[in-house]
Amino acid sequence: MPEESSSDSDSDSDDGEEDAGSTEPPPPEQPAAEQPATGPSS
């Protein structure tokens, strides 16, 4: 039970943070660095 509880808490926190972070870094990084750099540059 202790492992499941810990895993659940860790998984929830890690999964949620990792999921949101993994999905947030790619979009904001590319459009924020590529769009503005390629937009005005072009």
mmCIF file of C-alpha atoms in Angstrom:
data_model
loop_
_atom_site.group_PDB
_atom_site.id
_atom_site.type_symbol
_atom_site.label_atom_id
_atom_site.label_comp_id
_atom_site.label_asym_id
_atom_site.label_seq_id
_atom_site.Cartn_x
_atom_site.Cartn_y
_atom_site.Cartn_z
ATOM 1 C CA MET A 1 0.000 0.000 0.000
ATOM 2 C CA PRO A 2 2.772 2.442 0.905
ATOM 3 C CA GLU A 3 4.424 1.923 -2.444
ATOM 4 C CA GLU A 4 1.170 2.340 -4.345
ATOM 5 C CA SER A 5 0.309 5.477 -2.401
ATOM 6 C CA SER A 6 3.778 6.900 -2.954
ATOM 7 C CA SER A 7 3.767 5.819 -6.574
ATOM 8 C CA ASP A 8 0.329 7.311 -7.118
ATOM 9 C CA SER A 9 1.340 10.612 -5.556
ATOM 10 C CA ASP A 10 4.653 10.645 -7.379
ATOM 11 C CA SER A 11 3.104 9.432 -10.614
ATOM 12 C CA ASP A 12 0.326 11.997 -10.428
ATOM 13 C CA SER A 13 2.698 14.849 -9.658
ATOM 14 C CA ASP A 14 5.439 13.630 -11.979
ATOM 15 C CA ASP A 15 3.038 12.606 -14.730
ATOM 16 C CA GLY A 16 1.083 15.846 -14.551
ATOM 17 C CA GLU A 17 4.143 18.049 -14.333
ATOM 18 C CA GLU A 18 6.119 16.027 -16.857
ATOM 19 C CA ASP A 19 3.171 15.846 -19.254
ATOM 20 C CA ALA A 20 2.460 19.565 -19.060
ATOM 21 C CA GLY A 21 6.153 20.442 -19.176
ATOM 22 C CA SER A 22 6.896 18.056 -22.013
ATOM 23 C CA THR A 23 4.001 19.451 -24.046
ATOM 24 C CA GLU A 24 4.655 23.078 -23.105
ATOM 25 C CA PRO A 25 8.387 23.349 -23.892
ATOM 26 C CA PRO A 26 8.112 22.214 -27.552
ATOM 27 C CA PRO A 27 5.285 24.570 -28.658
ATOM 28 C CA PRO A 28 6.416 27.736 -26.802
ATOM 29 C CA GLU A 29 10.081 27.167 -27.635
ATOM 30 C CA GLN A 30 9.604 26.663 -31.387
ATOM 31 C CA PRO A 31 6.989 29.377 -32.031
ATOM 32 C CA ALA A 32 8.606 31.783 -29.560
ATOM 33 C CA ALA A 33 12.131 31.359 -30.957
ATOM 34 C CA GLU A 34 11.431 30.219 -34.523
ATOM 35 C CA GLN A 35 8.288 32.199 -35.372
ATOM 36 C CA PRO A 36 9.574 35.598 -34.191
ATOM 37 C CA ALA A 37 13.047 34.925 -35.611
ATOM 38 C CA THR A 38 11.690 33.642 -38.938
ATOM 39 C CA GLY A 39 8.772 36.088 -39.056
ATOM 40 C CA PRO A 40 10.617 39.400 -38.759
ATOM 41 C CA SER A 41 13.693 37.960 -40.483
ATOM 42 C CA SER A 42 11.656 36.900 -43.501
#
